[in-house]
Every structure is written in C-alpha cells, then in structure tokens.
Coordinates of C-alpha atoms in Angstrom, one line a residue:
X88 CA 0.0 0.0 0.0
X89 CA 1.3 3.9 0.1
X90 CA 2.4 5.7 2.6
X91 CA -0.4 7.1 5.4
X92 CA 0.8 10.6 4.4
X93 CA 1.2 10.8 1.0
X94 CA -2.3 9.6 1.2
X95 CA -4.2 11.9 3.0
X96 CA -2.0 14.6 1.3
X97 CA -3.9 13.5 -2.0
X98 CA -7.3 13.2 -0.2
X99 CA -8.6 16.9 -0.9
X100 CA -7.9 16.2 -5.2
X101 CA -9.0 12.8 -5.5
X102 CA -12.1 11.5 -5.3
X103 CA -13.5 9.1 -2.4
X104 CA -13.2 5.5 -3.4
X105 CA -16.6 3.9 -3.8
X106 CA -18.0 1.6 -1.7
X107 CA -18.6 -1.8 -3.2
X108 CA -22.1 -3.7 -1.9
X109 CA -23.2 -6.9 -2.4
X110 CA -26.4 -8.2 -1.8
X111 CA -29.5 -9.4 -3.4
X112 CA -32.0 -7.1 -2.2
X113 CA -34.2 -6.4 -5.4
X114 CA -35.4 -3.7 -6.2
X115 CA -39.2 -4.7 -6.9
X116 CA -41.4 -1.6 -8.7
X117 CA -41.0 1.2 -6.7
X118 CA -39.6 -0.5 -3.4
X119 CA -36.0 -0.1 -3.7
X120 CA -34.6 -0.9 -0.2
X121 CA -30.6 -0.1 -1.4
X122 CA -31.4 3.2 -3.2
X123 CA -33.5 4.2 0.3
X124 CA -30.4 3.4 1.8
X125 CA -27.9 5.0 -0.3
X126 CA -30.5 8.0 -0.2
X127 CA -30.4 8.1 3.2
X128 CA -25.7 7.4 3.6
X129 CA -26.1 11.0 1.4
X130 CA -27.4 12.7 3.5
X131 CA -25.1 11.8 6.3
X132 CA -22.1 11.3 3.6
X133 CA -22.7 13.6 0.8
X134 CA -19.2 12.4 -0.8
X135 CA -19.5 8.8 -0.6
X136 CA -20.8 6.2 -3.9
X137 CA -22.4 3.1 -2.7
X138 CA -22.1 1.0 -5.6
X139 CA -24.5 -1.9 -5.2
X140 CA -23.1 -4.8 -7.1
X141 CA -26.7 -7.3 -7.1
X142 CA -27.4 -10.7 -8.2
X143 CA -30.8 -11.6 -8.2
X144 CA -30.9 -14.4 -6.6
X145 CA -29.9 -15.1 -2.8
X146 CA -28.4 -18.9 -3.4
X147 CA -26.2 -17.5 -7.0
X148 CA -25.4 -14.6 -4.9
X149 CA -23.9 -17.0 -2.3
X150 CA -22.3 -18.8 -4.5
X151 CA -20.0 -15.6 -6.5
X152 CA -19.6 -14.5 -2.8
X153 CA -18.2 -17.5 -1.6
X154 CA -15.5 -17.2 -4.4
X155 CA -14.8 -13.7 -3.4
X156 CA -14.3 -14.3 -0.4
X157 CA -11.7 -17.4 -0.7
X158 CA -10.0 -15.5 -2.9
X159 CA -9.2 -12.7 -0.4
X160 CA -11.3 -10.6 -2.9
X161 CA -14.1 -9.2 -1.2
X162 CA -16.5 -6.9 -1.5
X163 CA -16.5 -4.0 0.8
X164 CA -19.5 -5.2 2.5
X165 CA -22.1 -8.1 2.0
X166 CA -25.8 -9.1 2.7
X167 CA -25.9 -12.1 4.9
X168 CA -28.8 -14.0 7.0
X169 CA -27.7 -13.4 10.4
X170 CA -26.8 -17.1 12.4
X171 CA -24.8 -19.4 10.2
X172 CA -24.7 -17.4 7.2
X173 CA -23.1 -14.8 8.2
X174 CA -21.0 -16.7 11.1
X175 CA -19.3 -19.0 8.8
X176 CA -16.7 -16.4 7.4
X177 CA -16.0 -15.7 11.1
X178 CA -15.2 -18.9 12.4
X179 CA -13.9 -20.3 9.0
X180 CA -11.6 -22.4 10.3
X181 CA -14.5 -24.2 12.6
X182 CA -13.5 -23.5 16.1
X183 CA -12.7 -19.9 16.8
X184 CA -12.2 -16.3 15.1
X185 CA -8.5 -16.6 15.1
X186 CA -8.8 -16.6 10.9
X187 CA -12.1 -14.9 10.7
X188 CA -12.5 -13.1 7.5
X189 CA -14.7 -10.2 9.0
X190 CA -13.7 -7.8 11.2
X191 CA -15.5 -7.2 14.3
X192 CA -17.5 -4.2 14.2
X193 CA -17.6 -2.7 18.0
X194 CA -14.6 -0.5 18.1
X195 CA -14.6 0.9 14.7
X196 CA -18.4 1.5 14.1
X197 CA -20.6 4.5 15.9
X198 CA -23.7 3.7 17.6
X199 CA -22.6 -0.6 17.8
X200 CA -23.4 0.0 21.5
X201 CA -26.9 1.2 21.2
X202 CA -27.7 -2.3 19.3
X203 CA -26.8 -4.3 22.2
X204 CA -29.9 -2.3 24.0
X205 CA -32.3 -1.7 21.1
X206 CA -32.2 -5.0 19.5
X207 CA -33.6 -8.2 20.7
X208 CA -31.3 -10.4 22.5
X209 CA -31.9 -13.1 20.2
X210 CA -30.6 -11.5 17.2
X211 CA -27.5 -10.4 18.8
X212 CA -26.4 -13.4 19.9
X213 CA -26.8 -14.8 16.2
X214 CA -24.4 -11.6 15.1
X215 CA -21.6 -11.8 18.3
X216 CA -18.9 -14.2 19.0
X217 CA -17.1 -13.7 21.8
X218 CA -18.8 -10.8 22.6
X219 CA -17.8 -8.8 19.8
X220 CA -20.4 -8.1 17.1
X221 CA -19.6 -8.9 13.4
X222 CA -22.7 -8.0 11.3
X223 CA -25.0 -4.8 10.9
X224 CA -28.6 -5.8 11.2
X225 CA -30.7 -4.3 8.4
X226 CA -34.2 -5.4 8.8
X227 CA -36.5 -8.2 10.5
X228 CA -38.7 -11.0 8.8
X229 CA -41.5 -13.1 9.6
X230 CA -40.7 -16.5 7.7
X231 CA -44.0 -18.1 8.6
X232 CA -46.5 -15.7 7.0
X233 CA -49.3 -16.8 4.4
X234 CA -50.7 -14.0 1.8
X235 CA -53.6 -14.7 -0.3
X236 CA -55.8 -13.1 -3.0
X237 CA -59.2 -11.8 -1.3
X238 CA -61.1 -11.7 -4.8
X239 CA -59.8 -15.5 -5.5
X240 CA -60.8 -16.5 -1.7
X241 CA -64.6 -14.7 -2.0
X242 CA -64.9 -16.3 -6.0
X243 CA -64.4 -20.2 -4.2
X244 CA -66.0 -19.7 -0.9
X245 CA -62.9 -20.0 0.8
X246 CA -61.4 -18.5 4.4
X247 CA -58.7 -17.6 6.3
X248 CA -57.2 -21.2 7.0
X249 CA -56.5 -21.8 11.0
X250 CA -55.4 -25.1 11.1
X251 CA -53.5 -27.8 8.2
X252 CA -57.2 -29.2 8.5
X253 CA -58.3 -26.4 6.7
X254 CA -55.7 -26.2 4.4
X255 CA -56.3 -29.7 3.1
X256 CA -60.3 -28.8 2.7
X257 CA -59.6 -25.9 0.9
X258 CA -57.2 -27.4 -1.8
X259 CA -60.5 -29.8 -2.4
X260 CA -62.7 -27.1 -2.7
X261 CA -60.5 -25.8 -5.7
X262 CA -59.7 -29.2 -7.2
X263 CA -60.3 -29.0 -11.2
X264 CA -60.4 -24.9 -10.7
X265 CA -57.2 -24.4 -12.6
X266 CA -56.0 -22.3 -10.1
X267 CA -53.5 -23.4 -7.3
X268 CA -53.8 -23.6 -3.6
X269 CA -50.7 -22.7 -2.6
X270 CA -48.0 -20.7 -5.0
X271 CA -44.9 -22.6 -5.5
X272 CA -41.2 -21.7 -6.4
X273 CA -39.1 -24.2 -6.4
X274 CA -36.1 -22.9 -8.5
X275 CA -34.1 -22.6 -5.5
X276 CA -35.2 -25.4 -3.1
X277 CA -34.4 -23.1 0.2
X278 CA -38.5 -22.0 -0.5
X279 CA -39.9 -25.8 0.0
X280 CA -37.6 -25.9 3.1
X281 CA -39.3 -23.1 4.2
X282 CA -42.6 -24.2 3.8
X283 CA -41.6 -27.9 5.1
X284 CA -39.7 -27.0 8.4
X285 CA -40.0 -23.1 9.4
X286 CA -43.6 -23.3 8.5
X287 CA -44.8 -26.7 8.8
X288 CA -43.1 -28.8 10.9
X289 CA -43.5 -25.6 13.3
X290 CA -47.1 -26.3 12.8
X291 CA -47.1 -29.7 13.6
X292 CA -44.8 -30.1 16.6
X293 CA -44.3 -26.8 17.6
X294 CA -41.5 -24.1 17.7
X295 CA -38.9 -26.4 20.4
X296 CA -39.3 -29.7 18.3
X297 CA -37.8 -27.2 15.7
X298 CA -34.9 -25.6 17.5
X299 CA -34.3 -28.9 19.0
X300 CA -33.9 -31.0 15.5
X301 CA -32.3 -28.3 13.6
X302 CA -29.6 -27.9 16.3
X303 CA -28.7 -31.6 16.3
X304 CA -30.6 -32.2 19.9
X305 CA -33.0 -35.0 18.4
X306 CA -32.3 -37.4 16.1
X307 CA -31.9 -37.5 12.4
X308 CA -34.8 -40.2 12.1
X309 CA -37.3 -38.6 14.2
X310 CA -40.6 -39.6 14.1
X311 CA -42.8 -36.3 13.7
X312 CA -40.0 -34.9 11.2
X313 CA -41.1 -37.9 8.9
X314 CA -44.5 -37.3 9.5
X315 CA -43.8 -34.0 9.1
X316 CA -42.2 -34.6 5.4
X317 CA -45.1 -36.9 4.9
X318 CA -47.3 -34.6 5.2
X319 CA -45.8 -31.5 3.4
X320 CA -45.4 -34.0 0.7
X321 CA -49.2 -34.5 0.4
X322 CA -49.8 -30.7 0.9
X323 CA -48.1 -30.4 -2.4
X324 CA -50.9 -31.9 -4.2
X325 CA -52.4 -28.3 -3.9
X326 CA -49.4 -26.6 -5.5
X327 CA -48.9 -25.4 -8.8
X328 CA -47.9 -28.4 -11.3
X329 CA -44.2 -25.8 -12.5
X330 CA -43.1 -24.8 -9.0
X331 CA -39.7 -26.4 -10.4
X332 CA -39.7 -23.4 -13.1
X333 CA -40.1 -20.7 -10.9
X334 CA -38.4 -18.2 -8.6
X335 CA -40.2 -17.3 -5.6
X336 CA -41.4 -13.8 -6.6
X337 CA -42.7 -15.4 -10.3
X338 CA -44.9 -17.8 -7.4
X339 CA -45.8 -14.8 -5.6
X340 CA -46.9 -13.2 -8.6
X341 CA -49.5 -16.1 -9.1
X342 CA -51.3 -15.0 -6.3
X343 CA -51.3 -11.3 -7.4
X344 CA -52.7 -12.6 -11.0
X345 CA -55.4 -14.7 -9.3
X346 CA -53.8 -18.1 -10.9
X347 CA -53.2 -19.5 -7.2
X348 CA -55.1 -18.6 -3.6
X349 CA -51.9 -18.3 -1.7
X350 CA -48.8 -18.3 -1.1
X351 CA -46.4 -19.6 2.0
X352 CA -43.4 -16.8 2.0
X353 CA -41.1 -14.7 4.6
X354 CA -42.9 -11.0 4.9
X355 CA -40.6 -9.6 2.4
X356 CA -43.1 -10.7 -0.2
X357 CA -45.2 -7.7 0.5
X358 CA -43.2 -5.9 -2.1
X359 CA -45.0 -7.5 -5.4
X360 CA -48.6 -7.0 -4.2
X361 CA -47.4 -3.3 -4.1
X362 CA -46.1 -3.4 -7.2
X363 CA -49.5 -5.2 -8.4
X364 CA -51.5 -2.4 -7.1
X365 CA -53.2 -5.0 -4.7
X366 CA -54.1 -3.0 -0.8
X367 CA -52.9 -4.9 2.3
X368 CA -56.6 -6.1 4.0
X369 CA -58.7 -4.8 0.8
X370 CA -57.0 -6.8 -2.1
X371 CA -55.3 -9.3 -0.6
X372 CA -54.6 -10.8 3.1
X373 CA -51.5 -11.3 5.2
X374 CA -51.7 -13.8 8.2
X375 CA -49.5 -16.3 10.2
X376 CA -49.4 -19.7 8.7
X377 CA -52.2 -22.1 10.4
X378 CA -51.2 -23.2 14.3
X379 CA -48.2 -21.2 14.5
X380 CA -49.6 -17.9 15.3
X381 CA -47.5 -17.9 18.4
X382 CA -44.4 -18.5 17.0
X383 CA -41.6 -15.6 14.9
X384 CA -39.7 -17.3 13.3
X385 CA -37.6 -14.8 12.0
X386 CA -34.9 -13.9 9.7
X387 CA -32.9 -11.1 9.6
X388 CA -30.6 -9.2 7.0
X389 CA -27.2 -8.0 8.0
X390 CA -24.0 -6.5 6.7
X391 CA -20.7 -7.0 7.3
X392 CA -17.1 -5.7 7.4
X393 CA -14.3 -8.0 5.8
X394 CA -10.7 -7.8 6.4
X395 CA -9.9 -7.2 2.9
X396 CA -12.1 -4.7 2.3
X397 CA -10.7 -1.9 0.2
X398 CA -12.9 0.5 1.0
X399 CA -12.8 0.3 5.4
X400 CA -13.4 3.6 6.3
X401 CA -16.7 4.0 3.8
X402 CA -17.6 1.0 4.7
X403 CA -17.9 1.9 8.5
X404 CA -19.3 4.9 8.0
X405 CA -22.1 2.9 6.0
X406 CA -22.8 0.4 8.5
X407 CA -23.2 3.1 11.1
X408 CA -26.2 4.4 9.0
X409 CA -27.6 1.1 8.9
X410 CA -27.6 -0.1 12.2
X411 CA -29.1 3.7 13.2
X412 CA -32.8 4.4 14.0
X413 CA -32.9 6.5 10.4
X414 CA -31.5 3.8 8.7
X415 CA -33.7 1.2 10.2
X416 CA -36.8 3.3 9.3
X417 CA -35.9 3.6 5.6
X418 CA -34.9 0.1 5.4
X419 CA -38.1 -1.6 6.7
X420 CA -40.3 1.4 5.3
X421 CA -39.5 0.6 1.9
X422 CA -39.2 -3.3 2.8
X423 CA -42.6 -3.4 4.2
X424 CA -41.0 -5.3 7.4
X425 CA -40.0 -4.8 11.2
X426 CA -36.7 -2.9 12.0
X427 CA -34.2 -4.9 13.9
X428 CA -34.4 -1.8 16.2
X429 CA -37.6 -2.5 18.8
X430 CA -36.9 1.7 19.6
X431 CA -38.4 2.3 15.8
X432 CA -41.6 0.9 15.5
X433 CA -43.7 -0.1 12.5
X434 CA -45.9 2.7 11.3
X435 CA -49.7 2.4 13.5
X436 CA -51.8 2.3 10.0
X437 CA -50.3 -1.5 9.4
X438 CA -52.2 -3.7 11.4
X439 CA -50.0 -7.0 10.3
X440 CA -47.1 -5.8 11.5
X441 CA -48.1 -4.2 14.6
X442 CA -49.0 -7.5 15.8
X443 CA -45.7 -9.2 14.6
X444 CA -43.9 -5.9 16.6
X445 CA -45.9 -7.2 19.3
X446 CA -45.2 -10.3 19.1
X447 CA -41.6 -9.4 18.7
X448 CA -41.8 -7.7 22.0
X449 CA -43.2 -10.8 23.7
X450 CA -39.7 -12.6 22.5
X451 CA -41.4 -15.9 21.4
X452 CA -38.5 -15.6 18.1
X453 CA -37.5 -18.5 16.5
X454 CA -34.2 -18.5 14.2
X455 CA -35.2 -19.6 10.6
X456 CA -33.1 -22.1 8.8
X457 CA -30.5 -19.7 7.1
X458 CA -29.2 -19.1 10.9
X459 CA -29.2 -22.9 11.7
X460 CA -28.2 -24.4 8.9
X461 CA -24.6 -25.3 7.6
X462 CA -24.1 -24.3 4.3
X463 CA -23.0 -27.7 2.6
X464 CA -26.0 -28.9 5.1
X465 CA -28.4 -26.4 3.2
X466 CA -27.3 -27.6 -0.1
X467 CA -28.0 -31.2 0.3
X468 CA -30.8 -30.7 2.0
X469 CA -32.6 -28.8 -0.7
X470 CA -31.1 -30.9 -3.5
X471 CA -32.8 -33.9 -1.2
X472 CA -36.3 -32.2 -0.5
X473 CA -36.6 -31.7 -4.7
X474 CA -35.7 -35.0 -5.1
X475 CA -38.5 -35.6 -2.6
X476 CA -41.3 -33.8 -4.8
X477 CA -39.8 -35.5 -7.6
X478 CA -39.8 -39.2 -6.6
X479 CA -43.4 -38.3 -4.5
X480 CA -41.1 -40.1 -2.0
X481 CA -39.8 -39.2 1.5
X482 CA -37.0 -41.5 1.1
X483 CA -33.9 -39.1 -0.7
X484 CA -34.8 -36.8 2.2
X485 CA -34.9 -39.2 5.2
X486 CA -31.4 -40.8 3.9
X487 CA -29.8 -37.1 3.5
X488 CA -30.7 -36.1 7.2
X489 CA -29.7 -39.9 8.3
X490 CA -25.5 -39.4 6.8
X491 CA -25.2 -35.5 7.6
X492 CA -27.3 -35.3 11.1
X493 CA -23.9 -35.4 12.6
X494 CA -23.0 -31.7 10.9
X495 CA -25.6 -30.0 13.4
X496 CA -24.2 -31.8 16.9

C-alpha cells in the first residue's frame, strides 16, 4: 500500500473510493430498499458512492460470494442472514475467530453500542462471537406468513385457514379450478424448506421440536419430522404443477394474478402486491401460517465488514447508518417489514405488522433455517427435498438427514 501521508495529502484532489455492496436485495417496482439506503448514507455522507453490485438471486449470490471471499477478494460489505450465514466467514476455520474473514464491528463502528440495547437479544447473539459483534442488522422477517388473494378467496367460498385441516379442505374445494392452492417456487429449493420446516413442521410439533432437531438435539430419524415430510409431501398436491420453473417472486406473482389462492413466503413478499397495485386487507390478506400464530420465526438481513475490504473507512461509515434508527426506518419502510431496532416501530396504519412488533416484543423468536443451517447442510438438504417432490417419496430426504445429522451436533 502507500504511505499514510502521502495519502491523505492527496485526499482533498481525489475523489472518495466507492464503496462496493453486495447483496441481493431487489429492487421490486417502486420498493427499492438499497437506493433508500444509499439515499439516506447521502445525506449523512454527501461524498461517498455506494455501488451496489446485485445478483438476483440469494443462493447465486452465495455462490459468486463465496469465491470472493476465498479468494481474499471481497467486496466491501455483503448481505448475509444473520446465524450461520453470516458466522461461517467468522469462524472459517470451525473452532474460533483466530482466521475470521470479518472484522468485528464494536470499536470501529458508531452507535454498535446502542444495538446491544435496542435490539432483541436473540438476534444479537446470532451476530456476536465472543462478545464482539460482526454484522449490521438491516431489517427483521416473519418467515411463517401466508398472503392470499381476497377476490380469488370470495370467488371459491374460501377463508382464512386456521389449522392444516383447513388447508387440506380448501385445496379440495379448488380441485379442477385451474387455479393453485398454494403458490410454488421451487427454482431454489431453500423455499420448500421453508414451507416444510419453518412453517410446517412448526405447525405440527411446535417451535422447540424445531430448534431442537435443527440444532442436532433430536435425532436425524425422528418420528414427527417424517411425519412431518409426509405430510408437506401431500400438501403439495395443492401446489402449482411448474413450482420447479419458478423463482419465488414469479410464485408470488401467481397470487397477485389470481392463478393461485396463496402463497407460504417470509414478509418480504409484500413488495410485489405493491407493485401489483393489490391494498394490504382490501386486495389481498396477510396472516400467520395455520397453528403457529404464536411462533416468529424470523430472519434477519445483516451486513458486514471483511478484512480485505478496500474500501474500510466508507464501509464503516455505511454500517453506522444502517444499524441507526434513520437507517432502520428507511430500510423496513421501503421493505414493508420490522426494524431490527424495537426503539423504531412499524408505522400504526399496518395492522399485520403491529402485531408481529408485538409479538416481537413478547420474545417468542424462532431463528429460521439460514441461521441454523450449515451451508453444505443447506445444499444437500434442498437438493434432497426436490428430489423428494420428484420421486413423490420421503426416502432421498430421510437418507440425507440420516448421513449429515452429525454436521448439526
């Protein structure tokens, strides 16, 4: 590198570097959570350029980070779920942060302190090891959230499902309809998983059965997670035949065209029934998916610093903004979601999310699979539940938990 001086001699003629951002935040129609963001960095920053480099898709952007970040060629800062996605490149040598390829943030980013007491306790832990904190939460989910098309639900008779009972009763009601039950895409298998385990099996056993299998407490043959796969397998006789060929905004999009009832999605698929022109509780409904009312199970968005970031100083400057109440509001404003921040609460005219902020409040949050999960365990295990949906079998699943069970002990 140069020399400290010569540097900052320079620093009035040249230009600030940019900061390079990865993620795969869309922007869908007019929501366009980065650009709110970079909006807001200006005003704070006037001199800094976010440069958001996007892929599309959350597994292909894993995948092109993964090789960035082997390769000791990083972006300045990356999206991550917070838990295991975003702890791997901390402990990547499996044991401790002695090799960790992000920095931790607690000395070198303002306002990391007001976090620790604005933020639920749950979510820190899932950011911190040994104390230190290594991500900048951006947001809050709901994973287990159902939305549905009112004018498709009035057309078929059909209501609000409350229990799986319901759920089976209404596919029957639209058998030979044309349209779908529940809105499908499988192009990236992390969505059945979803629907199967954060959603279902939550259902089914309840939130501790959950935790419990997914963090290698149980075992890898247990009983109500077969019946569990059992019966998500014969859920899918109510989805649409193409799921395979679709991403899962296309199978949101179903349900904004009135080509499926409803679909089973984290709340960050308000964004295309915006873009639809479709009004939250007029148009189309948002609710908890049937017997876990109870339950968050949540997901959060966070970014982080990596050692080899060019860029060190914008990127700090950048997290600050995101992890402070201003930031938080934008974010989740134009996200349609909670802030990680319980001190900035969702606006009073959305009834949905006032009672997820209150249910937030209550701390009954559940970490969804992106936090529990191993990656290579993530992989097999949706390669293994498509398999599933393919072979109308449990088998490839059951034999997939039964040889990598061990990963999660």
């Amino acid at each position: 590198g140069e020399g400290g001086a010569s540097r900052s001699g320079r620093a009035a003629a040249t230009p600030q570097r940019p900061i390079e951002m990865f993620s795969w935040l869309e922007r869908i129609g007019d929501s366009d959570p980065l650009g709110a963001l970079a909006t807001e960095h200006r005003r704070h920053h006037p001199d800094d350029v976010i440069i958001n480099a996007r892929a599309a898709l959350s597994g292909l952007a894993r995948k092109a980070l993964r090789n960035r970040m082997l390769h000791n060629e990083p972006p300045d800062t990356f999206q991550a779920n917070v838990g295991d996605d975003l702890m791997q490149w901390v402990l990547t040598n499996g044991s401790d942060a002695r090799e960790s390829k992000l920095l931790p943030l607690d000395d070198l980013v303002a306002g990391v302190a007001s976090w620790r007491e604005s933020m639920p306790a749950t979510l820190i832990e899932r950011i911190s090891y040994d104390g230190k904190i290594y991500g900048a939460p951006a947001d809050l989910h709901r994973n287990n959230t159902v939305f549905y098309n009112k004018k498709i639900f009035a057309k078929y008779g059909l209501t609000e499902p409350k229990t799986l009972g319901d759920l089976a009763a209404m596919g029957g009601k639209l058998r030979g309809s044309g349209v779908s039950l529940i809105a499908v895409g499988s192009r990236e298998p992390w969505t059945v998983a979803l629907l199967m385990f954060e959603c279902l099996l939550v259902a089914r056993e309840g939130p501790t059965v959950y935790q419990d299998y997914f963090t290698g407490r149980l075992t890898a043959s247990d009983p109500r997670v077969l019946r569990t796969l059992q019966a998500g397998l014969e859920l899918f006789a109510f989805v649409n035949p193409n799921h395979r060929d679709l991403s899962w905004l296309q199978a949101v999009e179903l349900v904004t065209h009135g080509e499926a009832a409803m679909t089973v999605m984290g709340d960050w698929a308000r964004a295309p029934f915006v873009v639809g022109g479709l009004k939250l509780g007029v148009d189309y409904g948002e609710i908890p998916f049937p017997q876990t009312a109870g339950t968050f199970v949540f997901s959060a968005d966070a970014f982080a610093l990596p050692v080899d970031a060019k860029n060190r100083a914008g990127v700090e400057r950048l997290l600050a903004v995101i992890g402070s109440p201003d930031g938080q509001r934008v974010i989740s404003q134009t996200r349609g979601t909670l802030s990680a921040r319980v001190d900035v609460p969702p606006p009073a005219s959305d009834p949905v999310l006032a009672a997820n902020y209150a249910l937030l409040q209550k701390g009954s949050l559940v970490l969804a699979l992106s936090g529990l999960l191993p990656a290579d365990f993530t992989d097999d295990l949706g390669a293994a539940l498509l398999e599933m949906l393919d072979q109308q079998d449990i088998d490839p699943v059951v034999h997939m938990l039964r040889s990598r069970y061990m990963l999660l002990q």
